[in-house]
GROMACS .gro file of C-alpha atoms in nm:
model
  289
    1MET     CA    1  11.407   7.891   9.456
    2ASN     CA    2  11.789   8.049   9.391
    3LYS     CA    3  11.930   8.274   9.656
    4ASN     CA    4  11.907   8.567   9.412
    5ILE     CA    5  11.569   8.556   9.315
    6LEU     CA    6  11.549   8.523   9.743
    7LYS     CA    7  11.757   8.845   9.772
    8LYS     CA    8  11.517   8.983   9.574
    9LEU     CA    9  11.221   8.835   9.750
   10ALA     CA   10  11.326   9.020  10.044
   11LEU     CA   11  11.422   9.351   9.936
   12SER     CA   12  11.070   9.362   9.758
   13CYS     CA   13  10.930   9.325  10.095
   14CYS     CA   14  11.157   9.547  10.314
   15LEU     CA   15  11.072   9.797  10.033
   16ALA     CA   16  10.688   9.742  10.112
   17LEU     CA   17  10.741   9.718  10.479
   18ALA     CA   18  10.898   9.992  10.463
   19SER     CA   19  10.685  10.226  10.271
   20THR     CA   20  10.394  10.125  10.489
   21GLN     CA   21  10.546  10.238  10.766
   22VAL     CA   22  10.662  10.591  10.618
   23MET     CA   23  10.258  10.623  10.517
   24ALA     CA   24  10.142  10.510  10.860
   25GLN     CA   25  10.408  10.763  10.995
   26LYS     CA   26  10.229  11.051  10.789
   27SER     CA   27   9.890  10.975  10.858
   28VAL     CA   28   9.993  10.962  11.266
   29ASP     CA   29  10.166  11.253  11.265
   30GLN     CA   30   9.863  11.480  11.049
   31MET     CA   31   9.630  11.317  11.307
   32SER     CA   32   9.809  11.457  11.591
   33GLU     CA   33   9.862  11.784  11.434
   34ALA     CA   34   9.524  11.810  11.323
   35PHE     CA   35   9.416  11.719  11.670
   36ASN     CA   36   9.636  12.013  11.854
   37ASN     CA   37   9.503  12.287  11.616
   38PHE     CA   38   9.140  12.166  11.746
   39THR     CA   39   9.168  12.159  12.089
   40THR     CA   40   9.416  12.496  12.066
   41LYS     CA   41   9.150  12.672  11.885
   42LEU     CA   42   8.866  12.551  12.090
   43LEU     CA   43   9.118  12.692  12.395
   44LYS     CA   44   9.161  13.015  12.239
   45ASN     CA   45   8.788  13.096  12.198
   46LYS     CA   46   8.712  12.971  12.476
   47GLN     CA   47   8.489  12.687  12.379
   48VAL     CA   48   8.597  12.435  12.606
   49THR     CA   49   8.408  12.369  12.934
   50LEU     CA   50   8.624  12.065  13.080
   51VAL     CA   51   9.013  11.965  13.036
   52VAL     CA   52   9.177  11.658  13.121
   53ASN     CA   53   9.540  11.616  13.085
   54ASP     CA   54   9.741  11.309  13.255
   55GLN     CA   55  10.063  11.179  13.152
   56TYR     CA   56  10.139  10.812  13.319
   57GLU     CA   57  10.421  10.567  13.231
   58GLY     CA   58  10.405  10.476  12.870
   59GLY     CA   59  10.167  10.693  12.792
   60TYR     CA   60   9.891  10.987  12.807
   61ILE     CA   61   9.521  11.090  12.781
   62HIS     CA   62   9.406  11.425  12.682
   63LYS     CA   63   9.060  11.509  12.703
   64TYR     CA   64   8.859  11.826  12.612
   65GLN     CA   65   8.451  11.863  12.669
   66PHE     CA   66   8.371  12.143  12.403
   67ASP     CA   67   8.070  12.312  12.359
   68ALA     CA   68   8.114  12.503  12.034
   69PRO     CA   69   7.973  12.603  11.680
   70ILE     CA   70   7.917  12.352  11.459
   71SER     CA   71   8.177  12.459  11.166
   72VAL     CA   72   8.489  12.436  11.383
   73LEU     CA   73   8.457  12.072  11.390
   74GLN     CA   74   8.449  12.051  11.060
   75LYS     CA   75   8.807  12.036  10.974
   76PHE     CA   76   8.891  11.799  11.259
   77ASP     CA   77   8.659  11.554  11.143
   78ASP     CA   78   8.736  11.534  10.784
   79THR     CA   79   9.128  11.497  10.870
   80MET     CA   80   9.006  11.172  11.070
   81LEU     CA   81   8.793  11.027  10.814
   82GLU     CA   82   9.140  11.107  10.546
   83CYS     CA   83   9.362  10.951  10.776
   84SER     CA   84   9.119  10.625  10.816
   85SER     CA   85   9.297  10.444  10.598
   86ALA     CA   86   9.605  10.410  10.804
   87SER     CA   87   9.350  10.282  11.142
   88PHE     CA   88   9.323   9.929  11.211
   89GLN     CA   89   8.968   9.948  11.361
   90SER     CA   90   8.733  10.295  11.315
   91PHE     CA   91   8.372  10.339  11.372
   92VAL     CA   92   8.167  10.637  11.259
   93LYS     CA   93   7.836  10.717  11.324
   94THR     CA   94   7.611  11.029  11.190
   95ALA     CA   95   7.334  11.158  11.419
   96GLY     CA   96   6.989  10.967  11.354
   97THR     CA   97   7.137  10.624  11.237
   98GLU     CA   98   7.166  10.319  11.383
   99SER     CA   99   7.490  10.161  11.496
  100GLY     CA  100   7.386   9.824  11.482
  101SER     CA  101   7.482   9.603  11.772
  102LYS     CA  102   7.752   9.866  11.893
  103LYS     CA  103   7.598   9.987  12.213
  104GLU     CA  104   7.934  10.124  12.370
  105ILE     CA  105   8.272  10.258  12.278
  106ARG     CA  106   8.552  10.156  12.530
  107LEU     CA  107   8.878  10.313  12.525
  108ALA     CA  108   9.144  10.176  12.753
  109TYR     CA  109   9.409  10.385  12.934
  110ASP     CA  110   9.670  10.450  13.233
  111VAL     CA  111   9.935  10.180  13.328
  112GLY     CA  112   9.853   9.873  13.207
  113ASN     CA  113   9.529   9.957  13.082
  114LYS     CA  114   9.356   9.977  13.430
  115SER     CA  115   9.122  10.235  13.338
  116THR     CA  116   8.853  10.289  13.049
  117TYR     CA  117   8.676  10.558  12.913
  118VAL     CA  118   8.358  10.467  12.819
  119PHE     CA  119   8.081  10.621  12.542
  120PRO     CA  120   7.747  10.493  12.531
  121VAL     CA  121   7.651  10.513  12.142
  122GLU     CA  122   7.331  10.687  12.110
  123ILE     CA  123   7.104  10.755  11.815
  124ASP     CA  124   7.132  11.132  11.871
  125ASN     CA  125   7.496  11.164  11.839
  126ASN     CA  126   7.763  11.181  11.609
  127TYR     CA  127   8.089  10.938  11.633
  128ASN     CA  128   8.434  10.952  11.503
  129MET     CA  129   8.682  10.660  11.643
  130GLN     CA  130   9.009  10.605  11.463
  131LEU     CA  131   9.273  10.329  11.639
  132MET     CA  132   9.587  10.385  11.485
  133ARG     CA  133   9.908  10.173  11.582
  134ASP     CA  134  10.276  10.336  11.630
  135PRO     CA  135  10.472  10.255  11.343
  136LYS     CA  136  10.777  10.311  11.584
  137ASP     CA  137  10.660  10.053  11.837
  138GLU     CA  138  10.316   9.811  11.708
  139SER     CA  139  10.297   9.747  12.092
  140MET     CA  140  10.161  10.118  12.129
  141ARG     CA  141   9.840  10.282  12.010
  142TYR     CA  142   9.705  10.594  11.926
  143ALA     CA  143   9.325  10.631  11.995
  144TYR     CA  144   9.112  10.957  11.850
  145MET     CA  145   8.785  10.978  11.950
  146LEU     CA  146   8.514  11.276  11.833
  147THR     CA  147   8.154  11.254  11.972
  148TRP     CA  148   7.899  11.548  11.991
  149ALA     CA  149   7.528  11.599  11.993
  150LYS     CA  150   7.408  11.906  11.766
  151ARG     CA  151   7.246  12.194  11.968
  152GLY     CA  152   7.081  12.430  11.766
  153ASP     CA  153   7.385  12.535  11.560
  154ARG     CA  154   7.624  12.450  11.805
  155ALA     CA  155   7.811  12.090  11.884
  156VAL     CA  156   7.826  11.962  12.245
  157GLY     CA  157   8.089  11.670  12.332
  158HIS     CA  158   8.426  11.525  12.349
  159VAL     CA  159   8.705  11.495  12.158
  160VAL     CA  160   9.020  11.241  12.329
  161GLU     CA  161   9.342  11.120  12.238
  162ILE     CA  162   9.492  10.864  12.407
  163TYR     CA  163   9.849  10.679  12.380
  164GLY     CA  164   9.956  10.365  12.525
  165LYS     CA  165   9.975  10.038  12.529
  166ASP     CA  166   9.730   9.824  12.256
  167PRO     CA  167   9.511   9.583  12.426
  168GLN     CA  168   9.483   9.402  12.077
  169ALA     CA  169   9.863   9.453  11.976
  170PRO     CA  170   9.964   9.161  11.775
  171SER     CA  171  10.240   8.915  11.914
  172THR     CA  172  10.423   8.848  11.630
  173ASN     CA  173  10.731   9.061  11.570
  174LYS     CA  174  11.020   9.086  11.364
  175LYS     CA  175  11.170   8.852  11.614
  176ASP     CA  176  10.937   8.621  11.581
  177THR     CA  177  11.008   8.557  11.177
  178GLU     CA  178  11.362   8.533  11.314
  179LEU     CA  179  11.308   8.229  11.550
  180ASN     CA  180  11.561   7.929  11.440
  181GLU     CA  181  11.687   8.072  11.093
  182LYS     CA  182  11.977   7.783  11.075
  183PRO     CA  183  11.845   7.456  11.206
  184LYS     CA  184  12.117   7.190  11.180
  185THR     CA  185  11.868   6.867  11.215
  186ALA     CA  186  11.574   6.746  11.073
  187LEU     CA  187  11.412   6.789  11.441
  188GLU     CA  188  11.532   7.169  11.447
  189PHE     CA  189  11.396   7.244  11.114
  190MET     CA  190  11.004   7.106  11.164
  191GLN     CA  191  11.032   7.287  11.491
  192ALA     CA  192  11.118   7.574  11.309
  193PHE     CA  193  10.923   7.544  10.989
  194GLY     CA  194  10.584   7.480  11.256
  195THR     CA  195  10.674   7.803  11.442
  196LEU     CA  196  10.686   7.990  11.132
  197ARG     CA  197  10.369   7.813  11.008
  198SER     CA  198  10.184   7.893  11.319
  199ILE     CA  199  10.271   8.293  11.317
  200TYR     CA  200  10.164   8.243  10.906
  201LEU     CA  201   9.846   8.143  10.976
  202LYS     CA  202   9.790   8.375  11.255
  203GLN     CA  203   9.890   8.630  11.049
  204ASN     CA  204   9.675   8.555  10.766
  205ASP     CA  205   9.327   8.501  10.923
  206GLU     CA  206   9.376   8.901  11.071
  207LEU     CA  207   9.487   8.995  10.732
  208ARG     CA  208   9.194   8.806  10.604
  209ARG     CA  209   8.942   8.983  10.827
  210ASP     CA  210   9.123   9.334  10.792
  211LEU     CA  211   9.075   9.272  10.425
  212GLU     CA  212   8.707   9.177  10.519
  213TRP     CA  213   8.635   9.521  10.713
  214ASN     CA  214   8.842   9.748  10.529
  215GLY     CA  215   8.659   9.607  10.180
  216LYS     CA  216   8.310   9.658  10.396
  217THR     CA  217   8.397  10.011  10.560
  218TRP     CA  218   8.604  10.180  10.295
  219GLY     CA  219   8.554   9.973   9.933
  220ARG     CA  220   8.915   9.936   9.948
  221LYS     CA  221   9.149   9.617   9.904
  222GLN     CA  222   9.467   9.698  10.109
  223SER     CA  223   9.617   9.614  10.423
  224ASP     CA  224   9.900   9.735  10.662
  225LYS     CA  225   9.952   9.355  10.774
  226LEU     CA  226   9.996   9.247  10.393
  227PRO     CA  227  10.396   9.297  10.466
  228LEU     CA  228  10.442   9.121  10.752
  229VAL     CA  229  10.227   8.813  10.594
  230THR     CA  230  10.475   8.824  10.313
  231ALA     CA  231  10.793   8.872  10.532
  232VAL     CA  232  10.686   8.534  10.738
  233ALA     CA  233  10.602   8.372  10.409
  234ASN     CA  234  10.955   8.476  10.271
  235LYS     CA  235  11.113   8.337  10.555
  236ILE     CA  236  10.925   8.023  10.512
  237SER     CA  237  11.075   7.979  10.157
  238SER     CA  238  11.390   8.079  10.239
  239LEU     CA  239  11.403   7.775  10.519
  240CYS     CA  240  11.282   7.545  10.253
  241ALA     CA  241  11.514   7.636  10.043
  242ASN     CA  242  11.860   7.635  10.212
  243TYR     CA  243  11.746   7.354  10.467
  244ILE     CA  244  11.497   7.097  10.317
  245HIS     CA  245  11.827   6.842  10.260
  246LEU     CA  246  11.845   6.803  10.594
  247LEU     CA  247  11.491   6.585  10.563
  248SER     CA  248  11.404   6.252  10.452
  249ASN     CA  249  11.160   6.208  10.202
  250PRO     CA  250  10.835   6.144  10.371
  251ASP     CA  251  10.905   6.480  10.623
  252LYS     CA  252  10.947   6.647  10.269
  253LEU     CA  253  10.603   6.497  10.170
  254LEU     CA  254  10.445   6.651  10.466
  255VAL     CA  255  10.627   6.986  10.424
  256GLN     CA  256  10.547   6.999  10.074
  257ARG     CA  257  10.207   6.941  10.118
  258THR     CA  258  10.162   7.191  10.431
  259LEU     CA  259  10.308   7.462  10.185
  260ARG     CA  260  10.024   7.370   9.928
  261ASP     CA  261   9.774   7.402  10.229
  262MET     CA  262   9.871   7.721  10.327
  263GLN     CA  263   9.901   7.873   9.910
  264SER     CA  264   9.565   7.765   9.893
  265SER     CA  265   9.417   7.963  10.210
  266ALA     CA  266   9.654   8.283  10.166
  267ASN     CA  267   9.448   8.613  10.133
  268ASP     CA  268   9.699   8.769   9.835
  269LYS     CA  269   9.822   8.604   9.538
  270TYR     CA  270  10.166   8.698   9.570
  271VAL     CA  271  10.181   8.528   9.870
  272GLY     CA  272  10.036   8.227   9.766
  273ASN     CA  273  10.271   8.216   9.469
  274ILE     CA  274  10.579   8.210   9.756
  275PHE     CA  275  10.449   7.892   9.910
  276ALA     CA  276  10.388   7.739   9.538
  277THR     CA  277  10.733   7.772   9.406
  278ALA     CA  278  10.872   7.639   9.760
  279ALA     CA  279  10.678   7.323   9.736
  280ASP     CA  280  10.756   7.335   9.322
  281ASN     CA  281  11.105   7.385   9.410
  282MET     CA  282  11.100   7.082   9.682
  283SER     CA  283  11.339   6.783   9.527
  284PHE     CA  284  11.348   6.406   9.660
  285LYS     CA  285  11.624   6.190   9.735
  286ARG     CA  286  11.572   5.896   9.458
  287LYS     CA  287  11.568   5.513   9.593
  288LYS     CA  288  11.862   5.331   9.530
  289PRO     CA  289  11.788   5.013   9.276
   0.00000   0.00000   0.00000
């Protein structure tokens, strides 16, 4: 793979990542605005029975207990569903439906996530939970929870907004894909290749589970984890294209076989083709006659 192709691949990855981040930020902003409008309306109409507004180092929690006409909830509930495509985890249940094996919802908050709000999942209650990562810092999470029960023509329940450290935050970040960019020996190459392979396998597995969840829950075949998986694949391809000459033939064969394995396990055709091209373009030293 020549350098021009690598540059084009890197550029396409950056554009895809930027587009995803813009869309994610738009959803986060939309959810925040909808929450503020909803709770402001509850307060204005004196439909709030309890308010908890706490800030702590690195985050906050806003919780409102309400007793309001069902119609008041509709717009916020609809916005939560509309923005669910940007959520990394969702839970939606209407009154009267079973929740499967889910018995409770637990949302961690406070410094070090030392506190937890627990919501029992009851058959007569409605639930809408959306967890969204902060596009500006993937170690941080927005959590939105709306739960209520029907009482005549009114809804009695809670609405919660939490911002803080995400207990499920991915351990991989941009710096991980920049490790050992310029190996000078075969050992350094294999160490860099092994590190990037481990990062890829973890992120590819998360991508698979995310695609399965999104497909079953929302019927969509997209995931916000794909740009990072693509970036790691491009980094592996670049490493091979520029530094494979450091390796002996047996080491090259090992790398080539590993690339084929990653190609076959890829959850995205484009990512698989990146590994296929990297494997195809490997050159081996000829033995002297």
